[in-house]
Coordinates of C-alpha atoms in Angstrom, one line a residue:
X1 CA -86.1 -15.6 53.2
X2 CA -84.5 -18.6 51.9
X3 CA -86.8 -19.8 49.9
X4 CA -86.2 -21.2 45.9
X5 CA -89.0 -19.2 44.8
X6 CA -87.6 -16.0 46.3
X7 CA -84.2 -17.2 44.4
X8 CA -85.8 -17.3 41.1
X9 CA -87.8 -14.0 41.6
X10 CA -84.4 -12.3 42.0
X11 CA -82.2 -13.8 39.1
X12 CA -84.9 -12.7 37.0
X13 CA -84.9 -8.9 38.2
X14 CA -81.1 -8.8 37.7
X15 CA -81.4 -10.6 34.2
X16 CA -83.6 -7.1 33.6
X17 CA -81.5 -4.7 34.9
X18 CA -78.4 -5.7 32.4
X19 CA -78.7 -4.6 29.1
X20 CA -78.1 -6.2 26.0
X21 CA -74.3 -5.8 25.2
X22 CA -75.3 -4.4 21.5
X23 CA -77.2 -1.5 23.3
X24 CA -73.8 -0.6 25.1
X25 CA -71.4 1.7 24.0
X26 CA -68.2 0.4 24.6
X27 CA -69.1 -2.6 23.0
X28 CA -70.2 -1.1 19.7
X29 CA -67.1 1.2 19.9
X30 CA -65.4 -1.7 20.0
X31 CA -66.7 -4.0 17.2
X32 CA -66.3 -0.9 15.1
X33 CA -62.5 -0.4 15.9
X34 CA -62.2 -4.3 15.2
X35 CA -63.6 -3.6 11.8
X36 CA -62.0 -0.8 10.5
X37 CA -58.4 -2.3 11.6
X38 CA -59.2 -5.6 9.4
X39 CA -60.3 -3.3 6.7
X40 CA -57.4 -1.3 6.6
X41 CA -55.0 -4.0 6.7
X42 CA -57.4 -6.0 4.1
X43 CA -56.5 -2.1 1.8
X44 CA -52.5 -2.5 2.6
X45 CA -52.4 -6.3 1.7
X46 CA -53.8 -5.3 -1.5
X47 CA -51.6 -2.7 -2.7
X48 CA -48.5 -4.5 -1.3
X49 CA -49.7 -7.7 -3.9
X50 CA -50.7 -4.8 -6.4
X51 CA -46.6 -3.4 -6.3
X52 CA -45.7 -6.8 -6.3
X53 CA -47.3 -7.8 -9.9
X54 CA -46.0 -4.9 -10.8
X55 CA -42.2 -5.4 -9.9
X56 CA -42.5 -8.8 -11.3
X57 CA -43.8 -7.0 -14.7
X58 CA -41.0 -4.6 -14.8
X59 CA -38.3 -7.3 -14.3
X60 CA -38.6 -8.5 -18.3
X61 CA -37.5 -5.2 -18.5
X62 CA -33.9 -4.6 -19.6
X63 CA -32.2 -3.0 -16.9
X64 CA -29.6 -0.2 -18.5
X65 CA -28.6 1.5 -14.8
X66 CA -27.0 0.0 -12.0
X67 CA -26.2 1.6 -9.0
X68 CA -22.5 -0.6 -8.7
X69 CA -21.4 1.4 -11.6
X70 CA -20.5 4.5 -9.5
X71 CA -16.9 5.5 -8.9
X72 CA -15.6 5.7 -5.7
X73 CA -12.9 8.3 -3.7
X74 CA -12.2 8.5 0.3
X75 CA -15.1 7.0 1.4
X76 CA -17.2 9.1 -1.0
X77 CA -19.4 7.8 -3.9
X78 CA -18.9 10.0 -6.7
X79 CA -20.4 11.1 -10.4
X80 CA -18.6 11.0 -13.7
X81 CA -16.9 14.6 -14.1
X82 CA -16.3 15.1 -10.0
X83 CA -12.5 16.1 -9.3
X84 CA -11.2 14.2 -7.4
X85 CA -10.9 10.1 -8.6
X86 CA -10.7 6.5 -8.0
X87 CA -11.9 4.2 -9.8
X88 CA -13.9 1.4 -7.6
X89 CA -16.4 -0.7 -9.4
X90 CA -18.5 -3.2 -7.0
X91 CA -20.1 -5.2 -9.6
X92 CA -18.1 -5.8 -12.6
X93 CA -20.2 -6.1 -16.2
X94 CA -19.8 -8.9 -18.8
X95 CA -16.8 -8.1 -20.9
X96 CA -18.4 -6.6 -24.2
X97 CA -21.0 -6.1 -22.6
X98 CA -23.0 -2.4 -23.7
X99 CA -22.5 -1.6 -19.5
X100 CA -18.7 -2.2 -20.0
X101 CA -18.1 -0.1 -23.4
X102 CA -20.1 2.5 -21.3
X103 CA -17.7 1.8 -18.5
X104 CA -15.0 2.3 -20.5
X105 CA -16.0 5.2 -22.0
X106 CA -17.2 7.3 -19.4
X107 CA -13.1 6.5 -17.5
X108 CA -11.7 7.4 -20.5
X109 CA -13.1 10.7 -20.7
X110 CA -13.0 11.3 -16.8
X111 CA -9.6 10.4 -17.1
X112 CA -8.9 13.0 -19.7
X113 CA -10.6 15.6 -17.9
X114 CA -8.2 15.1 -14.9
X115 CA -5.0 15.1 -17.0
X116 CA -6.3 18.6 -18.9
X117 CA -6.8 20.1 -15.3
X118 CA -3.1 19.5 -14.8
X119 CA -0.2 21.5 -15.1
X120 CA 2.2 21.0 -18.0
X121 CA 5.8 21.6 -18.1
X122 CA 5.5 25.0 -20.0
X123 CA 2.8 25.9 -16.9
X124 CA 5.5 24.5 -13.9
X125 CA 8.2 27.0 -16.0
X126 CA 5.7 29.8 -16.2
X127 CA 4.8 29.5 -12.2
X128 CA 8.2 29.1 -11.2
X129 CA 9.2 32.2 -13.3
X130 CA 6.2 34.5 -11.7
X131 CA 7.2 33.1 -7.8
X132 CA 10.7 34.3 -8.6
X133 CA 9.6 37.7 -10.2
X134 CA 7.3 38.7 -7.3
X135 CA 9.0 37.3 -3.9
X136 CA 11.6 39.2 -1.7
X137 CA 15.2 38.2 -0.6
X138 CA 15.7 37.5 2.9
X139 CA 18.8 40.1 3.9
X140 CA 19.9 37.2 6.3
X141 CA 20.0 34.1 4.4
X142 CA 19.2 35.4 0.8
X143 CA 16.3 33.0 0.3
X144 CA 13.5 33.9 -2.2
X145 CA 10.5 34.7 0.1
X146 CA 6.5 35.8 0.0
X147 CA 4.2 36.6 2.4
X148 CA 0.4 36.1 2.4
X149 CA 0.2 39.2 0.1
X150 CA 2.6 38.0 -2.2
X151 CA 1.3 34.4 -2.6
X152 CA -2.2 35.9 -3.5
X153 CA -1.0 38.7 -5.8
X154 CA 1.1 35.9 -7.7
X155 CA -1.8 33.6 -7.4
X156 CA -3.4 36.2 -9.3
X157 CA -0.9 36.5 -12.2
X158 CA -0.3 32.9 -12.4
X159 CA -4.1 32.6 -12.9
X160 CA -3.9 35.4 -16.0
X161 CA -1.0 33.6 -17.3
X162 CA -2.2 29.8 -16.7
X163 CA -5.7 29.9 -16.6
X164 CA -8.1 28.5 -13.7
X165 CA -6.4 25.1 -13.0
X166 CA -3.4 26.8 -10.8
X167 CA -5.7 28.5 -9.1
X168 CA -6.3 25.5 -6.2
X169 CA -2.9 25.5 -5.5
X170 CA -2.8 29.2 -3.8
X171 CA -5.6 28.1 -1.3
X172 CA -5.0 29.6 2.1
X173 CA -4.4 26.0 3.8
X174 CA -1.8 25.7 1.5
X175 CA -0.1 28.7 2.6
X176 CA 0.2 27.4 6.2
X177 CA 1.2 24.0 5.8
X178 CA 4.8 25.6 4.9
X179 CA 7.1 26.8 7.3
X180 CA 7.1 30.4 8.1
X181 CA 9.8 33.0 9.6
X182 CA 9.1 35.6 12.5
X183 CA 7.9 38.0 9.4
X184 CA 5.8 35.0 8.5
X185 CA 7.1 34.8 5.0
X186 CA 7.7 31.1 3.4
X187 CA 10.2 29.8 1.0
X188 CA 9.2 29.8 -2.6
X189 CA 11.2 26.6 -3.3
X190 CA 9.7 24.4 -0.7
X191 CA 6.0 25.5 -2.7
X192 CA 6.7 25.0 -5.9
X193 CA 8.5 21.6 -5.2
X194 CA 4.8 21.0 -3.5
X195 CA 3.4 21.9 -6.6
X196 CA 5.4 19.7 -8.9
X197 CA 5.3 16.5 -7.1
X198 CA 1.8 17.1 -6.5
X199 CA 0.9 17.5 -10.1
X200 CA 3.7 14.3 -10.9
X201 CA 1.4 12.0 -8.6
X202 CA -1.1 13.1 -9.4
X203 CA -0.2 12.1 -13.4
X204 CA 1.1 8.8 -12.3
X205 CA -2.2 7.9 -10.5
X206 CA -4.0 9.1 -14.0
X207 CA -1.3 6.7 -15.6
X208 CA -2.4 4.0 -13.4
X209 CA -5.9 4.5 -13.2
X210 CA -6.0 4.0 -17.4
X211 CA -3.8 0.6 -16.7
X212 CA -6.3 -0.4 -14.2
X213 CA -8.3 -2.7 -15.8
X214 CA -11.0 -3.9 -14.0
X215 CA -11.3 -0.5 -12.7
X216 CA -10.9 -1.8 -8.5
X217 CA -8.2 0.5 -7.5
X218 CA -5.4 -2.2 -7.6
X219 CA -3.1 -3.0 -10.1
X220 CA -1.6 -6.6 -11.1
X221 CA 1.8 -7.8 -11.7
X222 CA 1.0 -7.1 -15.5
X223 CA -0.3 -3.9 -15.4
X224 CA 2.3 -2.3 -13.0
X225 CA 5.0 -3.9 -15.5
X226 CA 3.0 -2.1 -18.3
X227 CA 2.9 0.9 -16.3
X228 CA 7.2 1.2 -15.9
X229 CA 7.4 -0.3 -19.4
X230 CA 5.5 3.1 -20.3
X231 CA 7.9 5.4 -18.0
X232 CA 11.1 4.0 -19.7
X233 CA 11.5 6.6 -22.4
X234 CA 10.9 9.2 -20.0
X235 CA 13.7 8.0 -17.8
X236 CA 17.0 9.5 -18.6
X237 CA 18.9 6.8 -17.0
X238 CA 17.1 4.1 -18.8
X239 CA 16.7 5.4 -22.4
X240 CA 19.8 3.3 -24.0
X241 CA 18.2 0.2 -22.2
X242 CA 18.4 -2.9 -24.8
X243 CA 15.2 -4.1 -26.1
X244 CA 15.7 -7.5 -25.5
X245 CA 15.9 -6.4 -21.9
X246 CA 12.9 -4.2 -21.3
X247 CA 10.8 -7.6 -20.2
X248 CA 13.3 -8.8 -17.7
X249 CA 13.6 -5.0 -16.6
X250 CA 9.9 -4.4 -15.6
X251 CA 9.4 -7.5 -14.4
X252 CA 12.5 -6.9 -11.9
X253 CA 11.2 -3.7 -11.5
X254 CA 7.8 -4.3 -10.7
X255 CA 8.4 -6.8 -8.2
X256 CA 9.6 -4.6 -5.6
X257 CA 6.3 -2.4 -5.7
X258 CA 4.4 -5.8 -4.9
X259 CA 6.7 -6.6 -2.2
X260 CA 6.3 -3.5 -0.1
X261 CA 2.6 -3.1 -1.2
X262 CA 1.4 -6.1 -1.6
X263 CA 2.2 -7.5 2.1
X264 CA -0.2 -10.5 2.0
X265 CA 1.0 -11.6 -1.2
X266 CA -2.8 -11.4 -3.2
X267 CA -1.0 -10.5 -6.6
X268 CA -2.4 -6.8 -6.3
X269 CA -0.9 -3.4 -5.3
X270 CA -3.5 -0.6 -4.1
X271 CA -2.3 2.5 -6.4
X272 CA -2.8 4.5 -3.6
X273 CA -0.2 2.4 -1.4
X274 CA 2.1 3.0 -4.5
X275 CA 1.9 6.3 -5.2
X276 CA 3.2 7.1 -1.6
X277 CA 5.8 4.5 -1.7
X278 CA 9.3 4.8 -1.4
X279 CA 9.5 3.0 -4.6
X280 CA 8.2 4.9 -6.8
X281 CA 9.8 8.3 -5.5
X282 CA 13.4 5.9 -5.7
X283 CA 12.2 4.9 -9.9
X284 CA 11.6 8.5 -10.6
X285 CA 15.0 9.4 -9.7
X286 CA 16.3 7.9 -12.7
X287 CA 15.4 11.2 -14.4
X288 CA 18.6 12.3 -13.9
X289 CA 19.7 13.4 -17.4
X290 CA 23.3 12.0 -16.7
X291 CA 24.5 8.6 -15.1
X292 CA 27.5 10.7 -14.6
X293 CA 26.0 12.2 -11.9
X294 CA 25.3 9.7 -9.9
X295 CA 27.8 7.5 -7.9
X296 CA 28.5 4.2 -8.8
X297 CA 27.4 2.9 -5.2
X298 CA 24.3 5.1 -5.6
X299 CA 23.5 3.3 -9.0
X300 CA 24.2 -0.8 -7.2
X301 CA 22.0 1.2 -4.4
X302 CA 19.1 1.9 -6.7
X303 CA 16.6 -1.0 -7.3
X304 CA 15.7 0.3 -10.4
X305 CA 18.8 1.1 -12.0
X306 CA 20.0 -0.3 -14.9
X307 CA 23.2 -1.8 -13.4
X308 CA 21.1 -2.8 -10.1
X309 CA 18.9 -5.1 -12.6
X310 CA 21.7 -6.4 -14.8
X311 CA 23.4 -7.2 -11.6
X312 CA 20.2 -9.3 -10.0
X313 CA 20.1 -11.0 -13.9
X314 CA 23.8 -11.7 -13.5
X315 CA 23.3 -13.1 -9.9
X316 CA 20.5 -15.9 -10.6
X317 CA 22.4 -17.2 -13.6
X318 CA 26.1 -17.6 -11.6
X319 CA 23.5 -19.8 -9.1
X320 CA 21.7 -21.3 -11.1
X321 CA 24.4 -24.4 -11.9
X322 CA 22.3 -26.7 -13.6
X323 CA 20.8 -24.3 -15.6
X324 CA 17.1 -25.4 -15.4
X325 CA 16.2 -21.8 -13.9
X326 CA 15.4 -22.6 -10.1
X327 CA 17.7 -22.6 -7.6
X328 CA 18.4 -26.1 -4.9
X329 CA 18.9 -25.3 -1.5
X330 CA 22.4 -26.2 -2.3
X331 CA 22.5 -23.2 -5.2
X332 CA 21.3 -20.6 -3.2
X333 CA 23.8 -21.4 -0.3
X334 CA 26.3 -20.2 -2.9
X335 CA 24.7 -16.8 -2.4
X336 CA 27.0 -13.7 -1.0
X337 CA 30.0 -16.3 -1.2
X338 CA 28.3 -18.8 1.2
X339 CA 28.0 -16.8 4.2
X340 CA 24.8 -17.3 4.9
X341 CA 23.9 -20.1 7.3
X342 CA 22.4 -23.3 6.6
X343 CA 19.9 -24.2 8.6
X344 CA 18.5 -20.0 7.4
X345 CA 18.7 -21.7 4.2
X346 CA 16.7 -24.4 4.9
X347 CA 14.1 -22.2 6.6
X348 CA 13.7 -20.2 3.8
X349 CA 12.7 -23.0 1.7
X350 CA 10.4 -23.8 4.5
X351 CA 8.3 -20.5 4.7
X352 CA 8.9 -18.7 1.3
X353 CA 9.3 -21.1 -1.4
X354 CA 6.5 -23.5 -2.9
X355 CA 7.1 -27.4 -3.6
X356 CA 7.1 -28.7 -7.1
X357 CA 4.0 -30.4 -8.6
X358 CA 5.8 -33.9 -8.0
X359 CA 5.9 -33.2 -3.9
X360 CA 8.8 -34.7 -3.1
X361 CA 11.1 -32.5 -0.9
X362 CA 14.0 -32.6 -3.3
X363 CA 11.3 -31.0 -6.0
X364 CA 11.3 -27.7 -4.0
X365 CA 13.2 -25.4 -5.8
X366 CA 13.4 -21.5 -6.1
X367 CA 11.9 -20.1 -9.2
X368 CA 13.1 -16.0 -10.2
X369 CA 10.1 -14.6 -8.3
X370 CA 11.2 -16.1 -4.9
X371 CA 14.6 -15.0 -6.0
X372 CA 13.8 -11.6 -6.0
X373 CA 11.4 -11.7 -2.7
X374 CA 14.8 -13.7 -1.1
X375 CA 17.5 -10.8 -2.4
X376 CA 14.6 -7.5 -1.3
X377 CA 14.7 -9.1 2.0
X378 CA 18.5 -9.1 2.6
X379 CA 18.8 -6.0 1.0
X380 CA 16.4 -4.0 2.8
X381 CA 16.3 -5.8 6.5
X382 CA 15.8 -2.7 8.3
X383 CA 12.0 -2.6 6.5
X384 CA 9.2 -3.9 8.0
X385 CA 8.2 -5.7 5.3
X386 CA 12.1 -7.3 5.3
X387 CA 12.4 -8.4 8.8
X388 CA 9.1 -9.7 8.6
X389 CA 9.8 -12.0 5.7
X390 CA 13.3 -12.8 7.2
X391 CA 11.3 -13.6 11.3
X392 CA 9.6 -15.8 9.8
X393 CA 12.6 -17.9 9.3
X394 CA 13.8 -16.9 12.3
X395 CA 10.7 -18.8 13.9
X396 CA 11.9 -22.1 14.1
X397 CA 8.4 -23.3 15.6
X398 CA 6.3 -21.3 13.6
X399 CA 5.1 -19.7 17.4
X400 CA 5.6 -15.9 16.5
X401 CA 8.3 -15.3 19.2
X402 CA 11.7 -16.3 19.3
X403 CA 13.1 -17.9 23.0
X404 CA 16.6 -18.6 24.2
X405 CA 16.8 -22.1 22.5
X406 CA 15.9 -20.7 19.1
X407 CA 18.6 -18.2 19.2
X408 CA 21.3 -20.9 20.2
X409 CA 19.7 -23.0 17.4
X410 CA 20.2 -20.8 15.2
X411 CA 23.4 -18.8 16.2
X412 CA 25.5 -22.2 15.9
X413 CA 25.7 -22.4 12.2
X414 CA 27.4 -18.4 12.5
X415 CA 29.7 -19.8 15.6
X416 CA 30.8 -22.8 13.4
X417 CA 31.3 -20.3 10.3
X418 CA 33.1 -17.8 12.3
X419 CA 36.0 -20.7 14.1
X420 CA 36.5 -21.5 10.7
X421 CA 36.8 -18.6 9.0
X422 CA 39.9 -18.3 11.9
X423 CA 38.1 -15.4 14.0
X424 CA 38.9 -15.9 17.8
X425 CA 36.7 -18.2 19.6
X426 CA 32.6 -17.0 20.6
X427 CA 30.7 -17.8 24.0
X428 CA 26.9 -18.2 22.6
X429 CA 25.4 -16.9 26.2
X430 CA 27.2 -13.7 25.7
X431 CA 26.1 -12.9 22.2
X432 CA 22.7 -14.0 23.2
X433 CA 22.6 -11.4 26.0
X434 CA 23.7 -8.7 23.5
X435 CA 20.8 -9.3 21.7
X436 CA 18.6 -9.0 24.3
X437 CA 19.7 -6.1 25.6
X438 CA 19.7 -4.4 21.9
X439 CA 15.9 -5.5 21.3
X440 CA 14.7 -4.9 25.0
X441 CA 11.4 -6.7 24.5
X442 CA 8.3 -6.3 26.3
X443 CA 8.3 -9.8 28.1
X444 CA 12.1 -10.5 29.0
X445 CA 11.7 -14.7 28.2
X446 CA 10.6 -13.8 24.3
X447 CA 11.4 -11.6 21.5
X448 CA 8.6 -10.8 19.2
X449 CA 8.5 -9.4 15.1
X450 CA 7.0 -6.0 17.1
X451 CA 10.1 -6.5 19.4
X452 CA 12.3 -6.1 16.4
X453 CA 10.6 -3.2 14.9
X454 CA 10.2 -1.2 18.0
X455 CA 14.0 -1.7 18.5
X456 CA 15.1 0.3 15.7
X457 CA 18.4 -2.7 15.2
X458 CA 16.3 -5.5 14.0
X459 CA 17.7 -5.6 10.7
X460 CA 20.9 -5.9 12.7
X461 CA 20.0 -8.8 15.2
X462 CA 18.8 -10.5 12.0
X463 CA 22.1 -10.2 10.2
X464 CA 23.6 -11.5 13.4
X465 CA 22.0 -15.5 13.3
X466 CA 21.9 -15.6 10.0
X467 CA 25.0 -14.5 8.0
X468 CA 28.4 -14.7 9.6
X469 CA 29.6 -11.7 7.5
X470 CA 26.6 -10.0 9.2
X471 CA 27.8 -10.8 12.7
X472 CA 31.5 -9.4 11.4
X473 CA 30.2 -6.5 10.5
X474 CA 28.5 -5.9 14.0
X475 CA 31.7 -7.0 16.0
X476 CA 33.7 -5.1 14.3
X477 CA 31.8 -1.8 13.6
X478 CA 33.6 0.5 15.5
X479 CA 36.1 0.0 13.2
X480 CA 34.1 0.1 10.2
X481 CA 32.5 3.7 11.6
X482 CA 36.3 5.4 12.1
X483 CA 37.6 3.9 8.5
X484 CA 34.3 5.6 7.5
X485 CA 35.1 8.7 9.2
X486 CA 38.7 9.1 7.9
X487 CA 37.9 9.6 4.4
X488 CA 35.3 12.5 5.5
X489 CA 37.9 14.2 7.4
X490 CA 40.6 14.3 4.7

């Protein structure tokens, strides 16, 4: 049974029984998936080096489209001729180059095509005369009215009148953003004052948009000065300006545009940030025809006025003892009659103003630009952009948060000011208290720049440790409200 002859007989018979594995099907099924998958990826390595000798033909040549080239508005990549605009260019061409004539070219005409689409004045006169001919009077307050009929019948004549390009301004959604009575009727005025600053914005971005030379959305401390240099004769108030002034002018001018929308100081302001500035609505209304009509506190008030920029001249140059036109730290403490603090002084220097190329601390002087960024600061402290230039003074240790020792650091210079100045004598704890219970910040041991802003009297608790004249004014301001009052009353 056990026998090695019996053991042989049997590997033999099962040696039989087992076919050869190229008679089996699986096998063959197999070797022929095996070989049609190295046949078809032997087919798709061949045409991937086939489109690869032929992309490295094509690139002799001479590209004469790029994709970079297209313009850009809200998110949306647009063609040359679409109606709404912004010019955004990702890749910028050689200058002379045939791609940047093109360029040029093709946002000229688009341009064009954008300023023919808007209303003229003789259109803004004929609209205003058809609104007035086809509304109703309201018995109660005897304001020019038109319902939804109205507004589409006069859409209707304005079209005859004016052609197509008044038409998108009697859109339905255009009708309900204005407010309507329990008749649902809306004021005329309120729409056609729509329409005119619409269409004077939307001229100004044109304006800028041909200024804009690299075509990037931003404009540069040159072009925005080229920009107001170009509004000057259109300006009543500014007409009579001298023409040795206009330079100083724009550059005065233009500055204040950078420093509410140029925040992180990159030497360009998005014209989308300055068309909904307060800056530019506060420069147009210098198209008053008369100067008469305005105030002389409203002219001093006005950045862009006339007197405003003589006055800013007139201020550097009083500083400026030595002539050599920067201000010393001991120059600018003349500034507002010296009531500004010293050691504010010397933090300004610190975080605003560059060194000289020598770097010696007595090289660190302040040039007109820092001037101007120093005198927008104090003048509008209430802004966020204000009290954030003037916290970061405030910040003694550069930590973002001022703490109970910073505030007596830098409340001593007004305490010494005000003894001197013969005002009754301060406690420091108490005035610190006042200010924390005017800013109320989040944590109770620190006060923060969002501290200040949330507070609504930031511009306030700044004028407080910094100018003594500032912490007057806030002592004494009941006073100051009633003499205010008087005059109103009489």
């Amino acid at each position: 049974m056990y026998s090695g002859s019996s053991d042989g007989e049997s590997h033999e018979a099962a040696q039989r029984r087992i076919p050869p594995a190229s008679s089996m099907l699986w096998v063959r099924n197999l070797r022929r998936f095996i070989g049609s998958e190295l046949e078809t990826k032997r087919i798709l390595l061949d045409i991937f080096k086939e489109k690869q000798q032929k992309s490295a033909e094509g690139g002799t040549i001479p590209s004469f489209y790029k994709k970079a080239c297209c313009w850009k508005w809200n998110g949306r990549v647009l063609l040359i001729g679409s109606l709404d605009f912004d010019l955004f260019i990702v890749m910028k061409p050689e200058e002379g180059s045939i791609s940047h004539r093109v360029q040029r070219l093709a946002k000229y005409r688009f341009l064009k095509k954008q300023s023919d689409l808007l209303l003229n004045a003789d259109d803004l006169d004929a609209m205003w005369v058809c609104l007035r001919e086809n509304c109703v009077i309201d018995d109660a307050t005897g304001a020019e009215k038109m319902n939804y009929e109205d507004f589409c019948h006069i859409a209707s004549v304005c079209t005859e009148q004016i052609g197509p390009k008044c038409r998108r301004f009697f859109s339905p959604s255009n009708f309900m953003k204005f407010e309507k009575d329990e008749s649902g009727r809306i004021a005329i005025l309120p729409f056609y004052l729509y329409v005119m600053r619409t269409v004077s914005l939307t001229q100004a971005r044109i304006d800028m948009s041909e200024l804009d030379e690299d075509s990037d959305g931003f404009l540069q401390p040159h072009e925005m000065e080229a920009y107001i240099r170009g509004l000057i004769p259109n300006l009543a108030q500014l007409r009579d300006m001298p023409a040795a002034f206009i330079q100083m002018y724009c550059r005065i001018a233009a500055h204040k545009f950078f420093f509410f929308c140029d925040p992180h100081r990159r030497g360009k302001a998005c014209i989308k940030k300055v068309l909904l500035s307060n800056c530019l609505q506060e420069l147009m209304e210098l198209h008053q025809e008369s100067e008469e009509e305005v105030t002389d506190s409203e002219q001093a008030e006005n950045w862009f006025s006339l007197t405003s920029a003589q006055r800013i001249c007139d201020m550097f140059l009083a500083l400026d003892k030595d002539m050599n036109g920067t201000l010393s730290k001991q120059e600018l403490g003349e500034y507002a009659d010296g009531t500004l603090t010293g050691i504010f002084i010397e933090r300004v220097y610190d975080e605003h103003v560059r060194r000289g190329k020598g770097g010696g601390g007595n090289t660190r002087e302040m040039d007109f630009e820092s001037f101007l960024d120093f005198v927008l600061a104090l003048e509008n402290k209430d802004t966020p952009e204000g009290l954030t230039y003037l916290f970061r003074c405030l910040d003694l240790s550069g930590r973002g948060f001022l703490i109970t020792p910073d505030i007596h650091s830098l409340f001593r210079d007004v305490h010494q000011k005000w003894i001197e100045g013969g005002n009754y004598e301060l406690c420091i704890e108490d005035v610190r208290d006042e200010i924390w219970d005017m800013v109320k910040p989040a944590d109770p041991l620190k006060i923060t720049l969002a501290d200040l802003l949330a507070c609504k009297q930031g511009g306030t608790v700044a004028s407080m440790l910094i100018d003594v004249r500032g912490f007057w004014a806030h002592d004494n301001r009941e006073n100051l409200l009633q003499e205010e009052e008087e005059p109103e009353e009489e």
